Each structure stands twice: as C-alpha cells, then as structure tokens.
Short mmCIF file of C-alpha atoms in Angstrom, two decimals:
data_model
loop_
_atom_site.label_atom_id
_atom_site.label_comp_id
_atom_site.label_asym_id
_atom_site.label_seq_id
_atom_site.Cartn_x
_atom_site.Cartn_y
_atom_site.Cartn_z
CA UNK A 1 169.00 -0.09 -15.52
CA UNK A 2 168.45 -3.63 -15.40
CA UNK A 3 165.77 -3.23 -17.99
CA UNK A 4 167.93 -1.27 -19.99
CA UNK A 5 170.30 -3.58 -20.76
CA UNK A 6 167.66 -6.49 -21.08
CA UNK A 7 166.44 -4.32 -24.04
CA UNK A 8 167.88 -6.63 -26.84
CA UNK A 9 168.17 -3.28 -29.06
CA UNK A 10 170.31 -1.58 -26.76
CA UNK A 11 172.80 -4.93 -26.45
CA UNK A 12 172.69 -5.54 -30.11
CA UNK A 13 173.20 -1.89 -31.36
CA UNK A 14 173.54 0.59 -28.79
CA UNK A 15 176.01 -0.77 -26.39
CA UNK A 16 178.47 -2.09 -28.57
CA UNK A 17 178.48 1.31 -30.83
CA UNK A 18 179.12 3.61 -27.23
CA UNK A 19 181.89 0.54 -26.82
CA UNK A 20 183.16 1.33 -29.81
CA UNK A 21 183.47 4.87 -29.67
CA UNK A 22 185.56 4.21 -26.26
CA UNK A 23 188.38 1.87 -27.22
CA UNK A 24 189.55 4.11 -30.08
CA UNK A 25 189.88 6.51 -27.48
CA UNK A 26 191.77 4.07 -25.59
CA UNK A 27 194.50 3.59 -28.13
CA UNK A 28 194.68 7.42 -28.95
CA UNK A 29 195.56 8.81 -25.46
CA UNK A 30 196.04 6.05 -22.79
CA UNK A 31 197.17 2.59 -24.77
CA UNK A 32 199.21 2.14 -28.49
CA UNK A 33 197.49 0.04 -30.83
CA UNK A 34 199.43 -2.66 -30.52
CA UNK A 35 199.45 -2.97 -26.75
CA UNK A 36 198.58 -6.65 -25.68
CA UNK A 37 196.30 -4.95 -22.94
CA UNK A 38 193.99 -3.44 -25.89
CA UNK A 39 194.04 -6.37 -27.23
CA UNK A 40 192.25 -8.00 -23.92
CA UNK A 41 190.11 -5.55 -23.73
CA UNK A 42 188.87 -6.35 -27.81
CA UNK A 43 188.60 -10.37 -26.42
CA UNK A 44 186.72 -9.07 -23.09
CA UNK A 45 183.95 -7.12 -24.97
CA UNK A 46 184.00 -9.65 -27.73
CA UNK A 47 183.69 -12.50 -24.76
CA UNK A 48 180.87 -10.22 -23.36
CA UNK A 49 178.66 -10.12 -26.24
CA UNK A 50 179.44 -13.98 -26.91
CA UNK A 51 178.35 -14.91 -23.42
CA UNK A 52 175.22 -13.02 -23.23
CA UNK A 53 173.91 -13.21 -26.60
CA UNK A 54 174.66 -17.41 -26.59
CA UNK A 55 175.00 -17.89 -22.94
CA UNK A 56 177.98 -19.42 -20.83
CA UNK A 57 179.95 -21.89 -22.39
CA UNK A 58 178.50 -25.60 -22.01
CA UNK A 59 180.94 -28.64 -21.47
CA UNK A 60 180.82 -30.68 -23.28
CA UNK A 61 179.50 -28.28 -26.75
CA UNK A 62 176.72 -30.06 -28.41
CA UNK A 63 174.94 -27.79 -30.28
CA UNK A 64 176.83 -25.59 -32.79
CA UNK A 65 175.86 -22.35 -30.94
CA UNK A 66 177.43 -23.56 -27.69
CA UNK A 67 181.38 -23.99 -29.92
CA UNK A 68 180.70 -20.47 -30.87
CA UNK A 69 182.39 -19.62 -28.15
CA UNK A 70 185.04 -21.89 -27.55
CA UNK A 71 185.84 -20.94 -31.26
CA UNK A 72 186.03 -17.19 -30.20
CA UNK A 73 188.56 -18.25 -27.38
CA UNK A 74 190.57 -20.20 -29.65
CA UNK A 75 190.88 -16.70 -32.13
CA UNK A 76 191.61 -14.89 -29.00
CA UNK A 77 194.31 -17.34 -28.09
CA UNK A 78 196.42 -17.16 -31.48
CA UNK A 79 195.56 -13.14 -31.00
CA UNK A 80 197.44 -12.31 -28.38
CA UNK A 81 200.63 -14.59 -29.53
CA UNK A 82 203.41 -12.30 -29.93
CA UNK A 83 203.74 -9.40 -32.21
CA UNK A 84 206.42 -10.16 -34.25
CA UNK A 85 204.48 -13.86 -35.03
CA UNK A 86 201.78 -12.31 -36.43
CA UNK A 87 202.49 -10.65 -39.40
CA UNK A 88 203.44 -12.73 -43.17
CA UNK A 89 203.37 -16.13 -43.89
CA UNK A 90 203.05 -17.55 -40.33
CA UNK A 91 199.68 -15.56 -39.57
CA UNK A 92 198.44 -16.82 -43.01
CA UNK A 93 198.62 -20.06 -42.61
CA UNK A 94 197.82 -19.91 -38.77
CA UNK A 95 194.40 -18.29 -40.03
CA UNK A 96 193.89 -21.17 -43.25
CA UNK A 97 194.34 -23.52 -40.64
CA UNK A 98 192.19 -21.96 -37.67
CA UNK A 99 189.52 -21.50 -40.16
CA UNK A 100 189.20 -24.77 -41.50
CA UNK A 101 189.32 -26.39 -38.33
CA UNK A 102 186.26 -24.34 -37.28
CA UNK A 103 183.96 -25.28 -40.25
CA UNK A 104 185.37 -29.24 -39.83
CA UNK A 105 184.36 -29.20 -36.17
CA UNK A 106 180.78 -26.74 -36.93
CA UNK A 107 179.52 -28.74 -39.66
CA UNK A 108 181.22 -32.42 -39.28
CA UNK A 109 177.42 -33.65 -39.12
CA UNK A 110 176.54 -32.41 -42.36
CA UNK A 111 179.92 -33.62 -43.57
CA UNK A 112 179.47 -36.76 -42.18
CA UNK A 113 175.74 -37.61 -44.36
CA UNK A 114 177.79 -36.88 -47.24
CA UNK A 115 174.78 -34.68 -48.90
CA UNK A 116 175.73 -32.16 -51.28
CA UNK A 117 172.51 -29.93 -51.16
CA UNK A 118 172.95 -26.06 -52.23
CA UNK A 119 173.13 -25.21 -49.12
CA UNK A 120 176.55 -27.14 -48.50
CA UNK A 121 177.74 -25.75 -51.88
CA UNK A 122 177.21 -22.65 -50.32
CA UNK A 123 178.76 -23.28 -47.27
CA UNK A 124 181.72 -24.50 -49.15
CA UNK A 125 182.13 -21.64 -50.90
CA UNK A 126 181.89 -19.32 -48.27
CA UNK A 127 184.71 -21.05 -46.12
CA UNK A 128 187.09 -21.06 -48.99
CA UNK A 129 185.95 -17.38 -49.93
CA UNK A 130 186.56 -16.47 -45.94
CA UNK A 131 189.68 -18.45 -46.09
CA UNK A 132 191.86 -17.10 -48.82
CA UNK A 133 190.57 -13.47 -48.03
CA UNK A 134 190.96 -13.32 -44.67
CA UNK A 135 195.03 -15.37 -44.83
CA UNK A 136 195.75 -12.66 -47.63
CA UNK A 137 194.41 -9.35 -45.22
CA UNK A 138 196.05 -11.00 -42.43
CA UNK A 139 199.38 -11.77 -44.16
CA UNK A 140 199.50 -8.25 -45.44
CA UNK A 141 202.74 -6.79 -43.12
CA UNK A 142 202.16 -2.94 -42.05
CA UNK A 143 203.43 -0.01 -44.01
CA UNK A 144 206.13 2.06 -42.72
CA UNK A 145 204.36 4.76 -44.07
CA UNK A 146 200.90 4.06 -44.19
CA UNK A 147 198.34 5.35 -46.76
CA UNK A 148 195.13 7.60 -45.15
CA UNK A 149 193.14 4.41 -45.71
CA UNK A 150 195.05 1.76 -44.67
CA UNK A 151 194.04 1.61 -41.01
CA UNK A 152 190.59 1.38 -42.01
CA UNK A 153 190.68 -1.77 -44.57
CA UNK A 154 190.80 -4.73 -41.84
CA UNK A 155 188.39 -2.68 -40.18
CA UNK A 156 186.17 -2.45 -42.75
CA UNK A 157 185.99 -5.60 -43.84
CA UNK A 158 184.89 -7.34 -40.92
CA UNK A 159 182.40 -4.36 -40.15
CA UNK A 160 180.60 -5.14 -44.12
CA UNK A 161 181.11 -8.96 -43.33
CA UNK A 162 179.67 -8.73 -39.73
CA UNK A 163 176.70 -6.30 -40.75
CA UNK A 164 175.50 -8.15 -44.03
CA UNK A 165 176.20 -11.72 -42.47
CA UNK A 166 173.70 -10.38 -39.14
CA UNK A 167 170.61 -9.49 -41.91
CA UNK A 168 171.62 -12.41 -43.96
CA UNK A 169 171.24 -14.77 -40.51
CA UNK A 170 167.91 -13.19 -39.09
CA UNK A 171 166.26 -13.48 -42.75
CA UNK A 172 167.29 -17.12 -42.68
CA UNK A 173 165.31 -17.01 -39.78
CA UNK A 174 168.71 -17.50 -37.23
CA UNK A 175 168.10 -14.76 -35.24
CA UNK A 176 170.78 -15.18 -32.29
CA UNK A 177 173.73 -14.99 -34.93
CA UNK A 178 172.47 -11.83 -36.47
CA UNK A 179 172.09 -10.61 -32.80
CA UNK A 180 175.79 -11.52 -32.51
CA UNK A 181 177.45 -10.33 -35.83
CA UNK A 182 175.16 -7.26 -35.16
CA UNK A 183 176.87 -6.27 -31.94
CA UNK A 184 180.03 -7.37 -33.57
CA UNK A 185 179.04 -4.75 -36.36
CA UNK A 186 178.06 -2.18 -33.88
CA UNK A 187 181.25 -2.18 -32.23
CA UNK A 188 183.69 -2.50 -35.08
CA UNK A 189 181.36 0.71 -36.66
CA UNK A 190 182.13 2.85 -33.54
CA UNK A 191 185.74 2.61 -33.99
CA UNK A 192 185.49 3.68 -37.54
CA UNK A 193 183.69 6.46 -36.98
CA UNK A 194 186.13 7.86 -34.56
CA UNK A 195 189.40 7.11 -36.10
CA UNK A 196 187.54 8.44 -39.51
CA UNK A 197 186.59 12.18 -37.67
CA UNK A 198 190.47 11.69 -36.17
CA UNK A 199 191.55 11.75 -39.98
CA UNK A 200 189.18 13.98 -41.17
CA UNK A 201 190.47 16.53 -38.45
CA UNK A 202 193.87 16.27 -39.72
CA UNK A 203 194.99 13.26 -37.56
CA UNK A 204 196.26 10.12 -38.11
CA UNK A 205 194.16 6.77 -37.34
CA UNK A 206 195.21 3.86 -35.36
CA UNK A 207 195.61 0.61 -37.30
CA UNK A 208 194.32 -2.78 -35.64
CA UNK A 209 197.46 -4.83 -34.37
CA UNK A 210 197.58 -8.33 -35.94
CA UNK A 211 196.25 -9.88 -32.88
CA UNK A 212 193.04 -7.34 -33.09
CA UNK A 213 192.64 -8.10 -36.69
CA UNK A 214 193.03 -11.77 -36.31
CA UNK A 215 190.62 -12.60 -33.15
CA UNK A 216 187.66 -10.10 -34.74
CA UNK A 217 187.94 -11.67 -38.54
CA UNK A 218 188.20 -14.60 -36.79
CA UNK A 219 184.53 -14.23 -35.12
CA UNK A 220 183.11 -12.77 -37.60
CA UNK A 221 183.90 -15.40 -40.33
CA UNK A 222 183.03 -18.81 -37.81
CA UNK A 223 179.61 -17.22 -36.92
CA UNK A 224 179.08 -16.72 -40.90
CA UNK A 225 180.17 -20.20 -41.60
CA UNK A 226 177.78 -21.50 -39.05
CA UNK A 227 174.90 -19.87 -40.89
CA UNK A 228 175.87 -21.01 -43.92
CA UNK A 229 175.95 -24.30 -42.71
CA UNK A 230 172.32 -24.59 -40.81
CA UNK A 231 170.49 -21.65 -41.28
CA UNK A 232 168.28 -23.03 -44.02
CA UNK A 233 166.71 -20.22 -45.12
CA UNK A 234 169.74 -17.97 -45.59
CA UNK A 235 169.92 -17.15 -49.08
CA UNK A 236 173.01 -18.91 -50.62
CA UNK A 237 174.02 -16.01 -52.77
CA UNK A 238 173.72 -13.61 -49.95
CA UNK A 239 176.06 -15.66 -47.89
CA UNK A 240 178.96 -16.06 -50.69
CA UNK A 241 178.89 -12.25 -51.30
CA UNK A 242 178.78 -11.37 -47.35
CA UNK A 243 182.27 -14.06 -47.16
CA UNK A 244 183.78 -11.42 -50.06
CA UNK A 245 184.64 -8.09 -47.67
CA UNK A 246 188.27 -9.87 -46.81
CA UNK A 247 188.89 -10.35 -50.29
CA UNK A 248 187.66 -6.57 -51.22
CA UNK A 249 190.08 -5.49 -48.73
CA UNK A 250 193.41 -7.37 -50.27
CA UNK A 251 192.13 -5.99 -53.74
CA UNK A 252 191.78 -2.26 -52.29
CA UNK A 253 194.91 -1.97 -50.85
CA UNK A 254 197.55 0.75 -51.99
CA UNK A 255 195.57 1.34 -55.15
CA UNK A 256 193.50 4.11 -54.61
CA UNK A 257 196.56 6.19 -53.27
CA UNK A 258 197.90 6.28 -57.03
CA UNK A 259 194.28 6.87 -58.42
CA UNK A 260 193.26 9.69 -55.82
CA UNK A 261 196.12 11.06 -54.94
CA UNK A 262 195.09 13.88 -53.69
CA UNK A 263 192.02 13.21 -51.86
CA UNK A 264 193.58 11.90 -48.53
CA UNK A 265 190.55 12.46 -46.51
CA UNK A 266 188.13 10.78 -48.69
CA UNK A 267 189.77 7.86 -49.66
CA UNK A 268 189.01 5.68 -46.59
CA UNK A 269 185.53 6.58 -47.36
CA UNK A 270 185.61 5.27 -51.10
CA UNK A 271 187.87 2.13 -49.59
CA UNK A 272 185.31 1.47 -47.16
CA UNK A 273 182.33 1.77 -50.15
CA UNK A 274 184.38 -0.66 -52.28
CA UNK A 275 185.00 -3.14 -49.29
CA UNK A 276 181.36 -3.22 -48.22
CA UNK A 277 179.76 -3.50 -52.64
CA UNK A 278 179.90 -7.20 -51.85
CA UNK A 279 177.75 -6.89 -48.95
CA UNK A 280 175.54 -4.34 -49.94
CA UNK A 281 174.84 -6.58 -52.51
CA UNK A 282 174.25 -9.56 -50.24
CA UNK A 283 171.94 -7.73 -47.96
CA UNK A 284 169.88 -6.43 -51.50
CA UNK A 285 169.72 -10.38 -52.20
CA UNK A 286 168.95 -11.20 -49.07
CA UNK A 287 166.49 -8.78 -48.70
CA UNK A 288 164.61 -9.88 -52.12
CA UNK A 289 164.42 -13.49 -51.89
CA UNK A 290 163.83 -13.32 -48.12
CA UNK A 291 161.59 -16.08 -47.15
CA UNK A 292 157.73 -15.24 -47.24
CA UNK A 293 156.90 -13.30 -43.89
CA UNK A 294 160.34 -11.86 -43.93
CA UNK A 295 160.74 -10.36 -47.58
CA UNK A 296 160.05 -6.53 -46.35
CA UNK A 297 157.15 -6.53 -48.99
CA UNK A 298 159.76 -7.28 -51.99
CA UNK A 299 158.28 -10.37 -52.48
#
C-alpha cells in the first residue's frame, strides 16, 4: 500500500481524480454545496496534496516553495468567511488584494534587483491577467436560475489553468509545481466529470460556493505566479495564456444560452472548450519551444 501511494503517478493523477469523483458525491446526497463542512473538506485535500508534494510547512519560509503553503492557508482562510461576504464587490477586491500580496511576498527578491528581464515581464503579466480574471469570476453573484453551464465555468477555469500551468512548470524544468497544479487538475477534473454525467442524465449540477471557488483559484493562480517568477525555462507565452482561463470564464458566461439555446446538455461542454483555448494553446507553446531534452521531438 505504502508503495502505492509513494508511486508519484498515483499522488499526482490517480488519487486526486478518485478524490474528485467522491466530493461531488458528497454535495449531491450527504452535504449542499455551500455547506462550510464541504468546504473543509476542499482545504483538507487541497492541504494534503500541498503537504506531501512540498512537505510540512517550515518556520520561518525561506524558499518560495515553503510560502506555498502558508499562501494556500491564507486562501483557505478568506474561503470559509461567511457566505453572504463572499459574493460582489467585497470578494473582488478581497481576491485583487490576496493576489497581489502573494506575488509581492513570492517574488520581492526579484523585485528588489530591480531587473526587468522577459521573464519578469512575463510574470507581470500573468499576475495582472490572474488578477482581473479571477476578481471578475469571483465577483460574479449566482443566478437564481442558473444556465446548464454555469456550475461548470469556475470549475473549469481553474481545471485549464491548473492543467496547462502543471506542463508549462515541468517543461520549465520545475517539476514539484507541475506535480502540484497536476493533482490540483486531477481533482478539480473528477468533479467535472461527475456533475457533467449528473447533467447529461437529466440532473442538475452543483455549483462551487464562493468559498470553494475562492480557496482553489486561489492555489492555482499563486503556484502559477511562482513559476512565472523562477522557473526560467517556462516559456513566457505559455505562462500568459495558461493566466487567461479566469478571464475565458467572465467572457463565457450567459452567452452561449442565447446562441445554443437549445442544446442544454452540450453547452457546458462547448463552455468548458472555450475556457480551456487559452490553455490548449499554452500547452501547444509550451510544448514547441520546450527547452532541448524536453521538446517531445518538436524541436
């Protein structure tokens, strides 16, 4: 068993998927989606993957692997505030402000020499992509009558951030944060896939709460921002098009309802497609201009 779960395959990928398929569940028959308690249970299994992909948390942080974590308890924090805090202006600007105080404290070094190298141009640019897309998803309020593919946009926007940012980090040769945004992936993918056969079956899926949506775009983005900021060989265009999902999101809500009327089941499909053409892209890139030894043969 033991050697099981030292399998880093099966932590990465597996684990988190079968995870994945079981909190949907969760919030289907036992817990409503916007129970605090599911929300835990998103922070425990996010803590989980933190802890043993990064180790336990180290005080004081040095390195900027070891404020990964602290980071992920900060999101987890402003999470679980109240309900009713969460959604409009107050989330937005809770999430502009948690975000830029994570790429201040991850790259003050690099701030600090004052060089302006692409790489920090790129770093830049993802943070303020991240930024304004994730404070516009997040500031988005719940429909009283939500569309078939509204419970999947959040969702699948940190799911085509997570997965391109993970082969964007372990092509720029940063292989732990790919192992992370990878089991974030995996995990965010298994509750797709259920809510999605839920709808296809003529059910309805449950949306993220606030708090969910918050503490997982949350993670997601800080890990990116850390590879933008020292994982050298990460191709700069890759990361600004993996920071674009959020943004994707805002632009894909409550249009497609009006263009495919119709074509209820399908449309969190095509939502999902649209979200995840930025990072399709950025893996493509990424893939490409990989560095030599890691280019697939493309190069």
């Amino acid at each position: 068993m033991s050697a099981i779960l030292g399998n880093a395959m099966v932590i990465t990928a597996a684990l988190p998927l079968l995870l994945g398929f079981v909190l949907p569940l969760l919030s289907r028959f036992a817990l409503p989606a916007s129970s605090p308690v599911l929300t835990l249970l998103w922070a425990a299994l996010l803590l989980f993957f933190y802890w043993d992909t990064l180790g336990p948390p180290v005080m004081p942080p040095v390195a900027a692997s070891q404020k990964l974590i602290y980071l992920a308890f900060a999101g987890i924090v402003i999470g679980l505030l109240p309900e009713r805090i969460m959604p409009g202006r107050t989330a937005s600007v809770l999430a502009v402000i948690a975000l830029a105080a994570a790429f201040l404290w991850l790259g003050w070094r690099r701030l600090a020499g004052g060089s302006l190298d692409l790489q920090m141009i790129a770093a830049l640019a993802v943070v303020l992509l991240a930024l304004i897309g994730a404070a516009m998803l997040i500031a988005k309020p719940s429909s009283p009558s939500p569309s078939a593919e509204e419970p999947f946009l959040a969702p699948a926007a940190v799911l085509s951030l997570a997965l391109s940012g993970a082969i964007v980090s372990v092509l720029g040769a940063s292989i732990v944060t790919g192992q992370l945004l990878g089991s974030l992936a995996a995990l965010i993918g298994g509750w797709c896939l259920v809510q999605y056969l839920a709808t296809s079956r003529g059910g309805a899926a449950s949306a993220w709460s606030k708090g969910v949506e918050f503490l997982l775009l949350y993670a997601a983005v800080t890990v990116l921002i850390q590879v933008a900021l020292l994982a050298p060989k990460a191709n700069p265009l890759a990361l600004v098009l993996s920071s674009l999902p959020p943004l994707a999101a805002v632009l894909v809500r409550g249009r497609l309802q009006g263009v495919l009327p119709g074509a209820g089941s399908l449309r969190p499909l095509i939502a999902g497609l649209l979200i995840a053409l930025p990072a399709m892209l950025a893996i493509v890139t990424a893939i490409v201009w990989a560095p030599h030894g890691a280019a697939l043969g493309f190069s």
